[in-house]
Amino acid sequence: MAGNGGTIRRRGCGFRPRSRVDLLLASLVGLLAALMAPDAAPALTEFEIRTPSSQPAGITLGPDGALWFTEENGHKIGRITTGGSITEYPIPTNPSSPAEITAGPDGNLWFTEFGANPPKVGRLTTAGVFTEWPLPDGSAPDGITAGPDGAIWFSENGTSKIGRITLDGTSITDYPLQGYQPGDITPGPDGRLWFTESGANKIGAITVDSTPEITEYDLAPLADPSGIAASGGAMWFTEYGLDRIGRMPTFGLPVTEFGPTGSKPSGIALGPDGALWFTETVANKIGRMTTTGRITEFAIPTVGSGPGDIVAGPDGAMWFTEFDGNKIGRIEAGSTAFTPPPPSPSPPPAQSTANTSPSATKSACRVPRVRGLPVRKARRKMLRAGCRYRIRGRGRVVSIRPRAGARTRDTVQLRARRPHR
């Protein structure tokens, strides 16, 4: 001890001041560890719908800041707040089997009634007041969106047309396609409306002029496009049949494909983080893909939930429907788990010219039970089973070959017929 205010000096205790090299190495090791460590997975919450087996399908952000969704088997329109409170509104027409839903420029919710007889387009105010307009028999309206012209546009899956209805419902027109089975539809950055054609393996676009012009672009065989969204001057879509995400510039081809994703990507939407978020119906996951092709996937807690449509909410989260789980899901969009970047995107391998039959490119599927179901529900079950199929007729399925329960690589043949009145 030093006296008279002296200082204490300690030596020989094994301590050595760290050199600049040591400090630099330690910093590099810490930085590498931070980069390699996975971020916390985003929180995923599920909210159960009170109506049993309601089969929620489409979902959209409403003008009131809540999420509105269709209940295909419940024949209702549902509303869920960002806090998880659910209200349901029975549709006057029952059965109606509402498919997709969108917010209109009039502050109302517009939706398609795929299973009504006759089919209809419906409108619902945020106060719960319904109005419905009938469409031609067999039109099977599916996707729906607000157009840049102030009207509501929708796809007619059954008659392979694109329809338009004015906000007062006094004028309904439709425009035939070269392809068939149009599904999802959304505005593009070029002022046109873009849509998928699952049966024809095409992406289509239609102008909103007084005499609309339709352009259709071919995709790879078996692509089976489903959902579609706009981002960065291009259109992004799910390829249900190829387990990939496609990108098409608004001037048309070429298509860039990313993936593979988890099994059977379906709905897709642009997230608040600038990434594309999509549902994986058979894989039971929610996927996220950056515009450079980096894919991350998140498992849904409910087994076999069958996620379908997805939309960005006002709370910085993505909201989605669980068709088989009878729930509405929510996943935070601000944080994602670390995954290594994928290889450069490339189209799927070219199919051999020696044998291009479906049996050469697909594994066997187990034929589901669909006899007696409406065509739309039968189509969903066939897609979920991974079966290729052809449906002849409209109404309800009356026969199926091969029989339910059989395993096949061939195209399943279904016949449908409307019931006698």
mmCIF file of C-alpha atoms in Angstrom, residues 246-405:
data_model
loop_
_atom_site.group_PDB
_atom_site.id
_atom_site.type_symbol
_atom_site.label_atom_id
_atom_site.label_comp_id
_atom_site.label_asym_id
_atom_site.label_seq_id
_atom_site.Cartn_x
_atom_site.Cartn_y
_atom_site.Cartn_z
ATOM 1 C CA GLY A 246 -43.723 -16.112 -60.966
ATOM 2 C CA ARG A 247 -42.877 -12.547 -61.952
ATOM 3 C CA MET A 248 -44.040 -10.918 -65.183
ATOM 4 C CA PRO A 249 -43.221 -7.350 -66.280
ATOM 5 C CA THR A 250 -46.262 -5.330 -67.272
ATOM 6 C CA PHE A 251 -45.115 -5.355 -70.900
ATOM 7 C CA GLY A 252 -45.571 -9.128 -70.849
ATOM 8 C CA LEU A 253 -43.098 -11.965 -71.239
ATOM 9 C CA PRO A 254 -40.588 -13.190 -70.212
ATOM 10 C CA VAL A 255 -41.619 -14.737 -66.904
ATOM 11 C CA THR A 256 -39.082 -15.223 -64.123
ATOM 12 C CA GLU A 257 -39.816 -18.035 -61.689
ATOM 13 C CA PHE A 258 -38.579 -18.331 -58.117
ATOM 14 C CA GLY A 259 -38.595 -21.361 -55.886
ATOM 15 C CA PRO A 260 -39.476 -24.011 -55.325
ATOM 16 C CA THR A 261 -41.682 -22.949 -52.449
ATOM 17 C CA GLY A 262 -43.514 -25.213 -50.052
ATOM 18 C CA SER A 263 -46.366 -27.248 -51.480
ATOM 19 C CA LYS A 264 -49.133 -25.519 -53.449
ATOM 20 C CA PRO A 265 -48.753 -21.731 -53.094
ATOM 21 C CA SER A 266 -52.132 -20.050 -53.459
ATOM 22 C CA GLY A 267 -52.910 -16.480 -52.344
ATOM 23 C CA ILE A 268 -50.280 -13.737 -52.596
ATOM 24 C CA ALA A 269 -50.061 -10.104 -51.449
ATOM 25 C CA LEU A 270 -47.516 -7.313 -51.075
ATOM 26 C CA GLY A 271 -46.484 -6.823 -47.453
ATOM 27 C CA PRO A 272 -45.640 -3.604 -45.598
ATOM 28 C CA ASP A 273 -41.997 -4.748 -45.582
ATOM 29 C CA GLY A 274 -41.843 -4.699 -49.395
ATOM 30 C CA ALA A 275 -41.796 -8.507 -49.648
ATOM 31 C CA LEU A 276 -44.353 -10.827 -51.235
ATOM 32 C CA TRP A 277 -46.283 -12.935 -48.726
ATOM 33 C CA PHE A 278 -48.134 -16.042 -49.849
ATOM 34 C CA THR A 279 -50.070 -19.018 -48.510
ATOM 35 C CA GLU A 280 -48.975 -22.637 -48.991
ATOM 36 C CA THR A 281 -52.209 -24.588 -48.982
ATOM 37 C CA VAL A 282 -50.889 -28.147 -48.740
ATOM 38 C CA ALA A 283 -47.632 -27.373 -46.891
ATOM 39 C CA ASN A 284 -49.710 -25.571 -44.220
ATOM 40 C CA LYS A 285 -47.335 -22.615 -44.125
ATOM 41 C CA ILE A 286 -47.099 -18.904 -44.776
ATOM 42 C CA GLY A 287 -44.297 -17.949 -47.147
ATOM 43 C CA ARG A 288 -42.382 -14.702 -47.548
ATOM 44 C CA MET A 289 -40.257 -13.858 -50.578
ATOM 45 C CA THR A 290 -38.127 -10.802 -51.228
ATOM 46 C CA THR A 291 -38.146 -9.336 -54.723
ATOM 47 C CA THR A 292 -34.705 -10.921 -55.232
ATOM 48 C CA GLY A 293 -36.108 -14.402 -54.581
ATOM 49 C CA ARG A 294 -35.131 -15.108 -50.983
ATOM 50 C CA ILE A 295 -37.845 -17.339 -49.491
ATOM 51 C CA THR A 296 -38.679 -17.903 -45.835
ATOM 52 C CA GLU A 297 -41.520 -20.117 -44.608
ATOM 53 C CA PHE A 298 -43.444 -20.224 -41.340
ATOM 54 C CA ALA A 299 -45.523 -23.171 -40.126
ATOM 55 C CA ILE A 300 -49.135 -22.554 -39.084
ATOM 56 C CA PRO A 301 -49.905 -24.032 -35.641
ATOM 57 C CA THR A 302 -53.221 -25.575 -36.716
ATOM 58 C CA VAL A 303 -52.505 -28.809 -38.591
ATOM 59 C CA GLY A 304 -54.186 -29.046 -42.004
ATOM 60 C CA SER A 305 -55.515 -25.482 -41.823
ATOM 61 C CA GLY A 306 -55.546 -25.055 -45.619
ATOM 62 C CA PRO A 307 -54.498 -21.383 -45.830
ATOM 63 C CA GLY A 308 -56.035 -19.626 -48.814
ATOM 64 C CA ASP A 309 -56.172 -15.868 -49.314
ATOM 65 C CA ILE A 310 -53.858 -13.291 -47.682
ATOM 66 C CA VAL A 311 -53.807 -9.496 -47.337
ATOM 67 C CA ALA A 312 -51.817 -6.771 -45.585
ATOM 68 C CA GLY A 313 -53.558 -5.333 -42.536
ATOM 69 C CA PRO A 314 -53.410 -1.798 -41.140
ATOM 70 C CA ASP A 315 -51.349 -3.017 -38.175
ATOM 71 C CA GLY A 316 -48.191 -4.002 -40.064
ATOM 72 C CA ALA A 317 -49.196 -7.676 -40.140
ATOM 73 C CA MET A 318 -50.412 -10.082 -42.817
ATOM 74 C CA TRP A 319 -53.875 -11.597 -42.330
ATOM 75 C CA PHE A 320 -54.990 -14.835 -43.985
ATOM 76 C CA THR A 321 -57.876 -17.294 -44.141
ATOM 77 C CA GLU A 322 -57.646 -20.905 -42.979
ATOM 78 C CA PHE A 323 -60.209 -22.667 -45.171
ATOM 79 C CA ASP A 324 -60.048 -26.032 -43.399
ATOM 80 C CA GLY A 325 -58.944 -24.751 -39.999
ATOM 81 C CA ASN A 326 -62.010 -22.459 -39.733
ATOM 82 C CA LYS A 327 -59.808 -19.631 -38.498
ATOM 83 C CA ILE A 328 -58.381 -16.264 -39.445
ATOM 84 C CA GLY A 329 -54.607 -16.046 -39.042
ATOM 85 C CA ARG A 330 -52.301 -13.117 -38.399
ATOM 86 C CA ILE A 331 -48.512 -13.040 -38.800
ATOM 87 C CA GLU A 332 -46.240 -10.092 -38.063
ATOM 88 C CA ALA A 333 -44.565 -8.822 -41.215
ATOM 89 C CA GLY A 334 -41.693 -6.859 -39.716
ATOM 90 C CA SER A 335 -39.267 -9.682 -38.802
ATOM 91 C CA THR A 336 -38.244 -12.883 -40.517
ATOM 92 C CA ALA A 337 -36.017 -15.847 -39.740
ATOM 93 C CA PHE A 338 -32.577 -16.034 -41.375
ATOM 94 C CA THR A 339 -32.257 -18.287 -44.409
ATOM 95 C CA PRO A 340 -29.388 -18.490 -46.865
ATOM 96 C CA PRO A 341 -30.025 -16.758 -50.200
ATOM 97 C CA PRO A 342 -31.303 -19.080 -52.944
ATOM 98 C CA PRO A 343 -29.528 -19.677 -56.242
ATOM 99 C CA SER A 344 -30.338 -17.388 -59.129
ATOM 100 C CA PRO A 345 -33.962 -17.816 -60.201
ATOM 101 C CA SER A 346 -34.493 -20.014 -63.196
ATOM 102 C CA PRO A 347 -37.471 -21.629 -64.910
ATOM 103 C CA PRO A 348 -38.338 -25.218 -64.056
ATOM 104 C CA PRO A 349 -36.550 -27.930 -66.045
ATOM 105 C CA ALA A 350 -37.883 -28.370 -69.555
ATOM 106 C CA GLN A 351 -40.176 -31.331 -69.945
ATOM 107 C CA SER A 352 -38.964 -34.213 -72.056
ATOM 108 C CA THR A 353 -40.363 -34.283 -75.567
ATOM 109 C CA ALA A 354 -40.417 -38.074 -75.376
ATOM 110 C CA ASN A 355 -43.192 -38.149 -72.785
ATOM 111 C CA THR A 356 -45.086 -35.033 -71.724
ATOM 112 C CA SER A 357 -48.077 -36.792 -70.173
ATOM 113 C CA PRO A 358 -49.122 -35.799 -66.638
ATOM 114 C CA SER A 359 -48.199 -39.293 -65.425
ATOM 115 C CA ALA A 360 -44.571 -38.595 -66.340
ATOM 116 C CA THR A 361 -44.369 -35.419 -64.273
ATOM 117 C CA LYS A 362 -46.601 -35.998 -61.233
ATOM 118 C CA SER A 363 -46.698 -38.518 -58.435
ATOM 119 C CA ALA A 364 -49.890 -40.455 -57.811
ATOM 120 C CA CYS A 365 -52.673 -38.658 -55.946
ATOM 121 C CA ARG A 366 -55.445 -40.183 -53.846
ATOM 122 C CA VAL A 367 -58.798 -39.243 -55.397
ATOM 123 C CA PRO A 368 -60.913 -37.406 -52.783
ATOM 124 C CA ARG A 369 -64.662 -37.850 -52.220
ATOM 125 C CA VAL A 370 -66.399 -35.123 -54.212
ATOM 126 C CA ARG A 371 -69.587 -36.772 -55.477
ATOM 127 C CA GLY A 372 -72.553 -34.530 -54.709
ATOM 128 C CA LEU A 373 -70.417 -31.427 -54.111
ATOM 129 C CA PRO A 374 -70.805 -28.184 -56.071
ATOM 130 C CA VAL A 375 -68.187 -27.819 -58.798
ATOM 131 C CA ARG A 376 -66.249 -25.122 -56.914
ATOM 132 C CA LYS A 377 -65.896 -27.214 -53.768
ATOM 133 C CA ALA A 378 -64.978 -30.277 -55.812
ATOM 134 C CA ARG A 379 -62.289 -28.262 -57.586
ATOM 135 C CA ARG A 380 -60.792 -27.142 -54.268
ATOM 136 C CA LYS A 381 -60.678 -30.705 -52.957
ATOM 137 C CA MET A 382 -59.052 -31.980 -56.136
ATOM 138 C CA LEU A 383 -56.398 -29.257 -55.958
ATOM 139 C CA ARG A 384 -55.658 -29.962 -52.320
ATOM 140 C CA ALA A 385 -55.250 -33.638 -53.110
ATOM 141 C CA GLY A 386 -52.748 -32.737 -55.828
ATOM 142 C CA CYS A 387 -54.835 -34.392 -58.554
ATOM 143 C CA ARG A 388 -55.080 -33.258 -62.144
ATOM 144 C CA TYR A 389 -58.723 -33.186 -63.147
ATOM 145 C CA ARG A 390 -61.252 -32.306 -65.825
ATOM 146 C CA ILE A 391 -64.807 -31.290 -64.948
ATOM 147 C CA ARG A 392 -67.555 -31.531 -67.533
ATOM 148 C CA GLY A 393 -70.849 -29.777 -66.884
ATOM 149 C CA ARG A 394 -71.982 -27.459 -64.119
ATOM 150 C CA GLY A 395 -73.859 -27.782 -60.882
ATOM 151 C CA ARG A 396 -72.994 -30.719 -58.625
ATOM 152 C CA VAL A 397 -70.664 -33.648 -59.294
ATOM 153 C CA VAL A 398 -72.622 -36.756 -60.264
ATOM 154 C CA SER A 399 -69.807 -39.112 -61.291
ATOM 155 C CA ILE A 400 -66.051 -39.472 -60.909
ATOM 156 C CA ARG A 401 -63.475 -41.736 -62.566
ATOM 157 C CA PRO A 402 -61.409 -43.305 -61.122
ATOM 158 C CA ARG A 403 -63.408 -43.821 -57.956
ATOM 159 C CA ALA A 404 -62.780 -41.976 -54.691
ATOM 160 C CA GLY A 405 -59.907 -43.436 -52.693
#
